[in-house]
PDB file of C-alpha atoms in Angstrom:
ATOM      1  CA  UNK A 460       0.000   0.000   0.000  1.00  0.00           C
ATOM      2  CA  UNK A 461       1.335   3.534  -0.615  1.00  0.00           C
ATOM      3  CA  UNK A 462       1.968   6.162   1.757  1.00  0.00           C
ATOM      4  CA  UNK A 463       2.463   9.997   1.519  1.00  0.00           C
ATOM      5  CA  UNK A 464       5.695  11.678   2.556  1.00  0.00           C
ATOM      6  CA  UNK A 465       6.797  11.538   5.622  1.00  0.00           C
ATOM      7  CA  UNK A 466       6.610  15.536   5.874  1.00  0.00           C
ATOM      8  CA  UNK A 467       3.586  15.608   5.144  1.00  0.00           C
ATOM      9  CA  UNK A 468       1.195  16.400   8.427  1.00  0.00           C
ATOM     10  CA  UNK A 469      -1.393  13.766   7.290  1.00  0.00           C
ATOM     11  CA  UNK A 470       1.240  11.426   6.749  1.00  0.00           C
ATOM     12  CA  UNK A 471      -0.165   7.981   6.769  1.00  0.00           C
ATOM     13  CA  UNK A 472       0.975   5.843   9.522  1.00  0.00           C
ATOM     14  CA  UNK A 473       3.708   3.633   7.878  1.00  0.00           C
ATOM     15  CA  UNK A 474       2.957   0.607   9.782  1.00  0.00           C
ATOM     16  CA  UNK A 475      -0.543   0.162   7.994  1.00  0.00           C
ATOM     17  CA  UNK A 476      -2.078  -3.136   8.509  1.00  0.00           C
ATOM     18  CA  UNK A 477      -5.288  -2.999   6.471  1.00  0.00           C
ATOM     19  CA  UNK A 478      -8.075  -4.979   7.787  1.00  0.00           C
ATOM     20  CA  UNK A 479     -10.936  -6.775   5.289  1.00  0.00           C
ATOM     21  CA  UNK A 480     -14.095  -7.529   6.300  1.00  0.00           C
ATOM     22  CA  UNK A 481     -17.105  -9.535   3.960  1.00  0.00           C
ATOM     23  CA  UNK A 482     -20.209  -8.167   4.767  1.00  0.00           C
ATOM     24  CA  UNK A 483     -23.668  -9.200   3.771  1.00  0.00           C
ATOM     25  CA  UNK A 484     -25.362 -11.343   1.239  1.00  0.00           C
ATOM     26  CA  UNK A 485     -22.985 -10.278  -1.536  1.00  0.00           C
ATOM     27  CA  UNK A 486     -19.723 -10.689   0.612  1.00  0.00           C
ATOM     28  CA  UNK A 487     -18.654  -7.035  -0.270  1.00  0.00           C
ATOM     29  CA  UNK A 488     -16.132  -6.296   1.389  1.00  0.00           C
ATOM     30  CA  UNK A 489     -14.783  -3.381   3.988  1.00  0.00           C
ATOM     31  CA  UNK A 490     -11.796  -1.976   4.672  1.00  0.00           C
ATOM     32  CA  UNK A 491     -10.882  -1.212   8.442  1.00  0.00           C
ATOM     33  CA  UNK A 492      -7.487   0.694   8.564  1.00  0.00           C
ATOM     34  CA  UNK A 493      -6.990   1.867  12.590  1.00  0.00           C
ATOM     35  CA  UNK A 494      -4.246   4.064  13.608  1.00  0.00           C
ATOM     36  CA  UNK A 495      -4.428   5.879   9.542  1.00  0.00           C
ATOM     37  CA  UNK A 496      -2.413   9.207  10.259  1.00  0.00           C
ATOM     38  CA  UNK A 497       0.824   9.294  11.808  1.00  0.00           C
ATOM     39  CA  UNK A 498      -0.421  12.362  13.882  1.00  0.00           C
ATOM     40  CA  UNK A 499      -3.608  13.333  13.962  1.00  0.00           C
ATOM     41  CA  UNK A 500      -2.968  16.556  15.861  1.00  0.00           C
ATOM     42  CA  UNK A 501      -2.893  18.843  13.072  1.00  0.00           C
ATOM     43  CA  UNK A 502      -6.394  17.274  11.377  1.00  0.00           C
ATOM     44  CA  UNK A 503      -7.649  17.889  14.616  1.00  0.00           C
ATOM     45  CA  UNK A 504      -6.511  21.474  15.755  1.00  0.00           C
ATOM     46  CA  UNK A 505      -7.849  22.397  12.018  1.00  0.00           C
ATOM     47  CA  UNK A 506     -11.211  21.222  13.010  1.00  0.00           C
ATOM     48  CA  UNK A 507     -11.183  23.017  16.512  1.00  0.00           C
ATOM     49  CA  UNK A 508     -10.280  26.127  14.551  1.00  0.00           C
ATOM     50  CA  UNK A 509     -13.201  25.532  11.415  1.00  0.00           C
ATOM     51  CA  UNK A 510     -16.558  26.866  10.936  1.00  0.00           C
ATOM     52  CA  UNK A 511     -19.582  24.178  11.507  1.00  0.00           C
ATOM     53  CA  UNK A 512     -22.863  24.910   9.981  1.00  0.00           C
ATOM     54  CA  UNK A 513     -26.214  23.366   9.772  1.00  0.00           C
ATOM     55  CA  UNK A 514     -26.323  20.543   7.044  1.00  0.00           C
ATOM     56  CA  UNK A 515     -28.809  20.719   4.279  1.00  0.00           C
ATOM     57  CA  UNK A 516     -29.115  17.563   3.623  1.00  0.00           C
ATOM     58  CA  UNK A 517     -31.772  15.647   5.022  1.00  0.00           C
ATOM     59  CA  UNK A 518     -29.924  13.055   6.236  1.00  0.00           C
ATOM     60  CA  UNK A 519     -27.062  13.802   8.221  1.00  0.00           C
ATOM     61  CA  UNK A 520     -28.510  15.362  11.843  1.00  0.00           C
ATOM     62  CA  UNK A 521     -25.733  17.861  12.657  1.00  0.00           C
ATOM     63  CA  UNK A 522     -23.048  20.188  11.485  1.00  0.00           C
ATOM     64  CA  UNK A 523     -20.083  20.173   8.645  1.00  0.00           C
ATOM     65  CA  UNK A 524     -17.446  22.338   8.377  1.00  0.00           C
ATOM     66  CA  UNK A 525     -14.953  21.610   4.852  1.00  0.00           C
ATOM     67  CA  UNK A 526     -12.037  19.581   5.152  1.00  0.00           C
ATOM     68  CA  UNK A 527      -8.508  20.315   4.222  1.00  0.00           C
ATOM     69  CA  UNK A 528      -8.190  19.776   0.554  1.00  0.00           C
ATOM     70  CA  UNK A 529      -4.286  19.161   1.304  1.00  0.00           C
ATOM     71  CA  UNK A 530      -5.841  15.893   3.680  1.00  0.00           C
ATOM     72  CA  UNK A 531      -8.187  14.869   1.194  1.00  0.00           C
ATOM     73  CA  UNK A 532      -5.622  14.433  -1.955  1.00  0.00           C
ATOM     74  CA  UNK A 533      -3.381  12.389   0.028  1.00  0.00           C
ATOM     75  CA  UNK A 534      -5.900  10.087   1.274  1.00  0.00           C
ATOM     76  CA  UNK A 535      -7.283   9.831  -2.406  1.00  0.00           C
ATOM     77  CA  UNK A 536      -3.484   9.252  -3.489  1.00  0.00           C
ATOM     78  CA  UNK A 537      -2.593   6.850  -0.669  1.00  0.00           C
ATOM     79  CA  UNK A 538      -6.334   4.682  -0.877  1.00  0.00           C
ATOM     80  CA  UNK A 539      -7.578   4.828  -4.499  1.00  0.00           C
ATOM     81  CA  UNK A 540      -5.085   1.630  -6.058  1.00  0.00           C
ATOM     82  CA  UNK A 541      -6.489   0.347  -3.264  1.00  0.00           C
ATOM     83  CA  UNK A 542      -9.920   0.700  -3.604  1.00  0.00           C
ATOM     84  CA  UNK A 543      -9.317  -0.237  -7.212  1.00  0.00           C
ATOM     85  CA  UNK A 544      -8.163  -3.658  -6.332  1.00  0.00           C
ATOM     86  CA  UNK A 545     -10.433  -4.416  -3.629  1.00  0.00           C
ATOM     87  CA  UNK A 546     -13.410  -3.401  -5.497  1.00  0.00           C
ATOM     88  CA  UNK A 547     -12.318  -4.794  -8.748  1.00  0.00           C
ATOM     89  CA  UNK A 548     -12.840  -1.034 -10.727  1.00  0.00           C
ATOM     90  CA  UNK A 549     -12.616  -1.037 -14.248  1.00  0.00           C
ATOM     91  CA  UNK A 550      -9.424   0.906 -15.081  1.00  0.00           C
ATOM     92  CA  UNK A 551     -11.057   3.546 -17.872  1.00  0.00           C
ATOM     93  CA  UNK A 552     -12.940   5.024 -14.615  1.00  0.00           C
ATOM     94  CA  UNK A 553     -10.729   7.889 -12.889  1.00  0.00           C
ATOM     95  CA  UNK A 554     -11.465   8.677  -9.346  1.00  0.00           C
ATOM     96  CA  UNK A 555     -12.405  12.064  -7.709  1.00  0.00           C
ATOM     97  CA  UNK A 556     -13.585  12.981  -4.853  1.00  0.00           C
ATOM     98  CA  UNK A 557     -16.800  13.904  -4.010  1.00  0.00           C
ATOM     99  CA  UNK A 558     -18.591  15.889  -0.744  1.00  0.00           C
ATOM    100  CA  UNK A 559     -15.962  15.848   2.181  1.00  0.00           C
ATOM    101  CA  UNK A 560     -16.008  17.426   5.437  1.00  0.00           C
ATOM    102  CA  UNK A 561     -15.666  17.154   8.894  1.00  0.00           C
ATOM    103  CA  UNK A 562     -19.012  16.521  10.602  1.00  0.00           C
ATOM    104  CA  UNK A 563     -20.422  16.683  14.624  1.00  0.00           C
ATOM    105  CA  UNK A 564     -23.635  15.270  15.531  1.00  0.00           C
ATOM    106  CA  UNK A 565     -26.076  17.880  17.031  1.00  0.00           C
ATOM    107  CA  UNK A 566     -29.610  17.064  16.558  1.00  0.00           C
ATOM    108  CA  UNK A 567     -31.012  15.491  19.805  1.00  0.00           C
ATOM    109  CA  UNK A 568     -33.575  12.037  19.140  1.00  0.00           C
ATOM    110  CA  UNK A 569     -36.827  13.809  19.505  1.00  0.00           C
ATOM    111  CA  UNK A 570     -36.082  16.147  16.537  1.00  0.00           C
ATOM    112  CA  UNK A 571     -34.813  14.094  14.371  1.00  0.00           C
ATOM    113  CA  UNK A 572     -36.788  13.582  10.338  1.00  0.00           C
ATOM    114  CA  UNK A 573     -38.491   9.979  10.065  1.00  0.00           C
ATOM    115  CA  UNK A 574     -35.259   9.026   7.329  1.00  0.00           C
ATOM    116  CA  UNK A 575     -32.678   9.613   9.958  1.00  0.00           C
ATOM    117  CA  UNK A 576     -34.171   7.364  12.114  1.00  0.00           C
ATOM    118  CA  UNK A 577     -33.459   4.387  10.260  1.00  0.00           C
ATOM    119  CA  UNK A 578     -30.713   3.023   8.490  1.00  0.00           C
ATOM    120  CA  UNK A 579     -29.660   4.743   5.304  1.00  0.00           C
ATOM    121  CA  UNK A 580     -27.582   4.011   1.760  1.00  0.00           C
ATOM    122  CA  UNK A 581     -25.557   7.301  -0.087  1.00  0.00           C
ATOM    123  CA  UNK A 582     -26.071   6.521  -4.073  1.00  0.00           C
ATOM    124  CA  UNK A 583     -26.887   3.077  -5.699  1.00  0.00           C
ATOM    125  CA  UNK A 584     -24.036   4.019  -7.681  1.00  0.00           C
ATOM    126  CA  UNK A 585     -21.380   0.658  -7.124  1.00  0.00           C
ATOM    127  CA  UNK A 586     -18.983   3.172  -8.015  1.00  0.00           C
ATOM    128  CA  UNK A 587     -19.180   5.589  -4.900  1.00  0.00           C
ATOM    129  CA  UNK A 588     -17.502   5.093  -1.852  1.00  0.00           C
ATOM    130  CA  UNK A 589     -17.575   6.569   1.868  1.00  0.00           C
ATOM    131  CA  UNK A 590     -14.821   6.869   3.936  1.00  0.00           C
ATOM    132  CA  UNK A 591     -15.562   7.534   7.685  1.00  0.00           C
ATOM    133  CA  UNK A 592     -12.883   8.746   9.383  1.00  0.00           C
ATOM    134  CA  UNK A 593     -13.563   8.851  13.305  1.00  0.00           C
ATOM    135  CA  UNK A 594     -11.612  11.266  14.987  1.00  0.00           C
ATOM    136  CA  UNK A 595     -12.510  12.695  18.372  1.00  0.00           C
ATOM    137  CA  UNK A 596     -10.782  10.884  21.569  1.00  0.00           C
ATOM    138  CA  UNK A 597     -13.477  10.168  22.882  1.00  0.00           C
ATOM    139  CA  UNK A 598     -15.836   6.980  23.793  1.00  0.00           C
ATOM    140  CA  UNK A 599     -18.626   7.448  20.922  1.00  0.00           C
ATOM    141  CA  UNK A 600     -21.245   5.153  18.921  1.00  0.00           C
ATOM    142  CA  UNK A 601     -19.871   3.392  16.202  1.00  0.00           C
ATOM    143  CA  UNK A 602     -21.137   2.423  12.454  1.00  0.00           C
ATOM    144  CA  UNK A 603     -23.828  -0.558  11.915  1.00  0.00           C
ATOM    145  CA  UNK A 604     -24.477  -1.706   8.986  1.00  0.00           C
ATOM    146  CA  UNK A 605     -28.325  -3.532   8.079  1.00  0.00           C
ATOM    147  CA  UNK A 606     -30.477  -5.758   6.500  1.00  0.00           C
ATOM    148  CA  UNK A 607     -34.412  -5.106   5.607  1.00  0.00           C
ATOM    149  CA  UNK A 608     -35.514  -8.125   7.098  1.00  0.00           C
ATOM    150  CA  UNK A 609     -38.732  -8.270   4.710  1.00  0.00           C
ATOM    151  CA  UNK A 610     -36.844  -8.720   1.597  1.00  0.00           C
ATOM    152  CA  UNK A 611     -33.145  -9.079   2.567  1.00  0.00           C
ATOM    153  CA  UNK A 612     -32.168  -6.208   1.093  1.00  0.00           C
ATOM    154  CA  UNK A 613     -28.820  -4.650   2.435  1.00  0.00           C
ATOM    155  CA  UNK A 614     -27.378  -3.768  -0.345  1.00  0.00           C
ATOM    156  CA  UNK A 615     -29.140  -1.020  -2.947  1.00  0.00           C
ATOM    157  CA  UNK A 616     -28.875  -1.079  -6.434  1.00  0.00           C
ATOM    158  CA  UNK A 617     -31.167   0.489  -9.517  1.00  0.00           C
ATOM    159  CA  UNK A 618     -32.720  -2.950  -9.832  1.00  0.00           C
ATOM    160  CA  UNK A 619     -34.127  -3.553  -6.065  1.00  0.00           C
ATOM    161  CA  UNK A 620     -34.408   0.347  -4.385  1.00  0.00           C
ATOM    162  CA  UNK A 621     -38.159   0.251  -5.392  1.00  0.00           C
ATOM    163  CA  UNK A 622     -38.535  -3.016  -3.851  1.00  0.00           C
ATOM    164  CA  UNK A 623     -36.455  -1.415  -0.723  1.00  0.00           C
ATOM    165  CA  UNK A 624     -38.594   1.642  -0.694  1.00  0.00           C
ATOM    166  CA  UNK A 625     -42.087  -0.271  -1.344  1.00  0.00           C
ATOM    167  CA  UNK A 626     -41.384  -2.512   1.517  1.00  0.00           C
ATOM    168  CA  UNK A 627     -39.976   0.273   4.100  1.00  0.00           C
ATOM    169  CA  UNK A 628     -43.480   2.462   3.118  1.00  0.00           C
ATOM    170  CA  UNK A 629     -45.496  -0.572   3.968  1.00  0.00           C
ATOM    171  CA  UNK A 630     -43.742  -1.333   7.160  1.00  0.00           C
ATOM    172  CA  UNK A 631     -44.309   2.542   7.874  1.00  0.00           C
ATOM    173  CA  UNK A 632     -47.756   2.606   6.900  1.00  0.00           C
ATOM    174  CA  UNK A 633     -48.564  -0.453   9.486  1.00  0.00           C
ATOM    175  CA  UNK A 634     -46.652   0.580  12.204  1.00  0.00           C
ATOM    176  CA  UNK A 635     -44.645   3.722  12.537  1.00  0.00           C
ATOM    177  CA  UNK A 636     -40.985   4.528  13.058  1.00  0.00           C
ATOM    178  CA  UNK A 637     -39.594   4.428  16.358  1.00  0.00           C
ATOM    179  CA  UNK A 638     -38.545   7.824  17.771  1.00  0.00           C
ATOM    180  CA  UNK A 639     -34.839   8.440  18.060  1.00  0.00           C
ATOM    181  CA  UNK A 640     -31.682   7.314  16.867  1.00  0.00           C
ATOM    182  CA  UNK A 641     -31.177   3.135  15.664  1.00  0.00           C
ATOM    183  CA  UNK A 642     -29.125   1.795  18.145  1.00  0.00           C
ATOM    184  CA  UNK A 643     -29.699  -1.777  17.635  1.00  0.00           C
ATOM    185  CA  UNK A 644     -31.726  -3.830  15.046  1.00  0.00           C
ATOM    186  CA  UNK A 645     -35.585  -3.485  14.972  1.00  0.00           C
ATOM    187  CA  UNK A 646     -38.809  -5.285  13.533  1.00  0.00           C
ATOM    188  CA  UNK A 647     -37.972  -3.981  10.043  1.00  0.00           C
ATOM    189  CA  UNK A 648     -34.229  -3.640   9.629  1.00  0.00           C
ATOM    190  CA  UNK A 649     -31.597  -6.370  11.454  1.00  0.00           C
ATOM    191  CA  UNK A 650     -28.063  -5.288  12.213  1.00  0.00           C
ATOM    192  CA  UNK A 651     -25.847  -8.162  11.187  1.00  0.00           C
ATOM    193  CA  UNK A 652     -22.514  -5.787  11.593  1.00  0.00           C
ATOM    194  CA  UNK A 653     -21.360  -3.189  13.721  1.00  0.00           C
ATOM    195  CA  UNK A 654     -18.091  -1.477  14.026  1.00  0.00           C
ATOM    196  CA  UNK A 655     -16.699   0.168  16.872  1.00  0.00           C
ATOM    197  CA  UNK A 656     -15.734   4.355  16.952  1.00  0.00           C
ATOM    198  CA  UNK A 657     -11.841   4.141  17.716  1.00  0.00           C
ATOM    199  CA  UNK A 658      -9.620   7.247  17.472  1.00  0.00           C
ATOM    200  CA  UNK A 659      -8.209   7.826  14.289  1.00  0.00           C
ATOM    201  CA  UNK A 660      -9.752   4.331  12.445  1.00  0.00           C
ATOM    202  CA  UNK A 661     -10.809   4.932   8.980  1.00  0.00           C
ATOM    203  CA  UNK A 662     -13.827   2.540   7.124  1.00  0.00           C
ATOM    204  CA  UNK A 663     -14.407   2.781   3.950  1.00  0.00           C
ATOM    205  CA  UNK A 664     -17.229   0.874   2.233  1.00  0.00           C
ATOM    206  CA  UNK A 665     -19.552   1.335  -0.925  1.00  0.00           C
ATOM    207  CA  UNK A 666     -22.082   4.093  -0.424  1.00  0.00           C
ATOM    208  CA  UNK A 667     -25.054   1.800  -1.486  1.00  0.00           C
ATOM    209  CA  UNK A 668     -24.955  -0.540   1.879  1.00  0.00           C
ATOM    210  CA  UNK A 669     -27.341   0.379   4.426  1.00  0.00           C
ATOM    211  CA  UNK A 670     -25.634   1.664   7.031  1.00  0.00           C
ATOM    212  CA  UNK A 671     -26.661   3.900  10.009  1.00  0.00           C
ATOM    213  CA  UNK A 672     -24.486   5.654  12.876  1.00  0.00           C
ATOM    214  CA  UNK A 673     -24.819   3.803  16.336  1.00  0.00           C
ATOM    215  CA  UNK A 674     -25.378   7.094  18.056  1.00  0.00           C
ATOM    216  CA  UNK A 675     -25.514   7.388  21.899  1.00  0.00           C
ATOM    217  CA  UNK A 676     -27.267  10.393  23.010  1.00  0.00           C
ATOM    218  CA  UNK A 677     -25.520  10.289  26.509  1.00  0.00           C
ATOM    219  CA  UNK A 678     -21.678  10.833  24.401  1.00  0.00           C
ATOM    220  CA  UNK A 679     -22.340  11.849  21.342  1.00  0.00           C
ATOM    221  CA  UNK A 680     -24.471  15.149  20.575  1.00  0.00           C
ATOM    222  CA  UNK A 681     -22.230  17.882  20.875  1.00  0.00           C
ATOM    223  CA  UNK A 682     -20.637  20.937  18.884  1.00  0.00           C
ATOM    224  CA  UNK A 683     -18.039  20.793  21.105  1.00  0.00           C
ATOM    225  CA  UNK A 684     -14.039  19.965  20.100  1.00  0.00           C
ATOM    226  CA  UNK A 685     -13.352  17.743  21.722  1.00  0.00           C
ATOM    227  CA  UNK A 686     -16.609  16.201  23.246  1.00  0.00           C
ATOM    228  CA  UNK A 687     -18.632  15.722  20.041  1.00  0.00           C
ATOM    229  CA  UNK A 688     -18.467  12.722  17.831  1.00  0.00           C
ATOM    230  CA  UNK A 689     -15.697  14.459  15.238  1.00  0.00           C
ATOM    231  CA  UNK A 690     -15.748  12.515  12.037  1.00  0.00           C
ATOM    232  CA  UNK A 691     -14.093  13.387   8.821  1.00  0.00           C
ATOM    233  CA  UNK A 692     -16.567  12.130   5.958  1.00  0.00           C
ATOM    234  CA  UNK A 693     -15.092  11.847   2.414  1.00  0.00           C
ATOM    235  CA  UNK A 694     -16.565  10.240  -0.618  1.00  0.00           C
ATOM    236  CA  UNK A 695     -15.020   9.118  -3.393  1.00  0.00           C
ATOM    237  CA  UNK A 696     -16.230   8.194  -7.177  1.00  0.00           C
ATOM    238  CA  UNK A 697     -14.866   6.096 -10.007  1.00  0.00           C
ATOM    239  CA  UNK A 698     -16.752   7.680 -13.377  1.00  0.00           C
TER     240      UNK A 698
END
């Protein structure tokens, strides 16, 4: 695996030893790389010192602030012959990267939207990948990933999403979401796979697995630096 140079203050830790998980009906796999950086001290004075705002999107419940664009080329450099191998991308398709920022989770359960209570997939695109890049020193929730239970569905393509929709609407329709944050598996969705927050441990999977935040109210709502459950979310396409 490559690295970046050593000057470099997001320097990937030299002694890499790049874990790969198979996860779900498909097998796909999941890359688990703990300790990434070298030093994480400068990533994380730069988020102390950035400007969060409210996110947009209806999806994420909490704040973003942009991420270095010097931190984001070098992880691109370092992961994307990577990615390439472990995902089996056709070579004509050049990577870029796509939305990346650092992100804090602020929105307390009994606000949240009806989608971010449940487990959620990025794109249907095979293409697109997230990288999830945990961050704060803290004890926080991890990452779970899920299955619809109804029609085994826990990975989203073109060809089943209105099969994943029809059957989420129903289950909606009969009986309601649960308020608050997924924590564990439910009636509708079972969590076959969850993976723990650790300082400084980078995932990186394809955005179309359903995958939720474990998120523990009691640790992790906070703007605060440190306190908050500081992430640095990247994606990354192959077009």
């Amino acid at each position: 695996m490559s690295s970046v140079a050593a000057a470099s203050p997001y320097a990937l830790n030299p002694q890499l030893q790049p874990q790969i998980l198979q996860l779900g009906a498909e097998q796909c796999p999941v890359l688990v790389l703990d300790q990434l950086l070298a030093d994480s001290s400068t990533l994380l004075q730069q988020a102390r010192q950035s400007q969060f705002s409210d996110v947009r999107s209806y999806l994420y419940p909490g704040v973003r602030a942009a991420l270095p664009k010097a931190y984001v080329l070098e992880l691109l450099q370092a992961l994307a012959p990577l990615v390439r191998q472990l995902y089996q991308i056709p070579p004509e398709l050049k990577v870029q990267a796509g939305d990346c920022s650092f992100s804090l989770i602020t929105k307390a359960p009994a606000g949240l939207k009806p989608m971010q209570r449940v487990p959620h997939f990025d794109t249907t695109d095979p293409y697109v990948f997230a990288l999830l890049h945990y961050l704060d020193a803290g004890e926080h929730g991890g990452t779970g990933f899920f299955r619809q239970r109804s029609t085994g569905i826990d990975r989203v393509s073109d060809a089943n999403k209105e099969l994943y929709f029809n059957s989420l609407q129903q289950f909606v329709d009969a009986k309601g979401l649960a308020d608050g944050y997924i924590q564990q598996g439910n009636e509708h969705f079972e969590l076959y796979q969850a993976l723990d927050y650790q300082p400084n441990r980078l995932l990186l999977y394809p955005g179309n697995l359903l995958h939720s935040g474990l998120v523990n109210p009691a640790t992790d709502i906070s703007a605060a630096i440190p306190g908050g459950r500081l992430t640095a979310n990247l994606f990354i396409r192959f077009s």
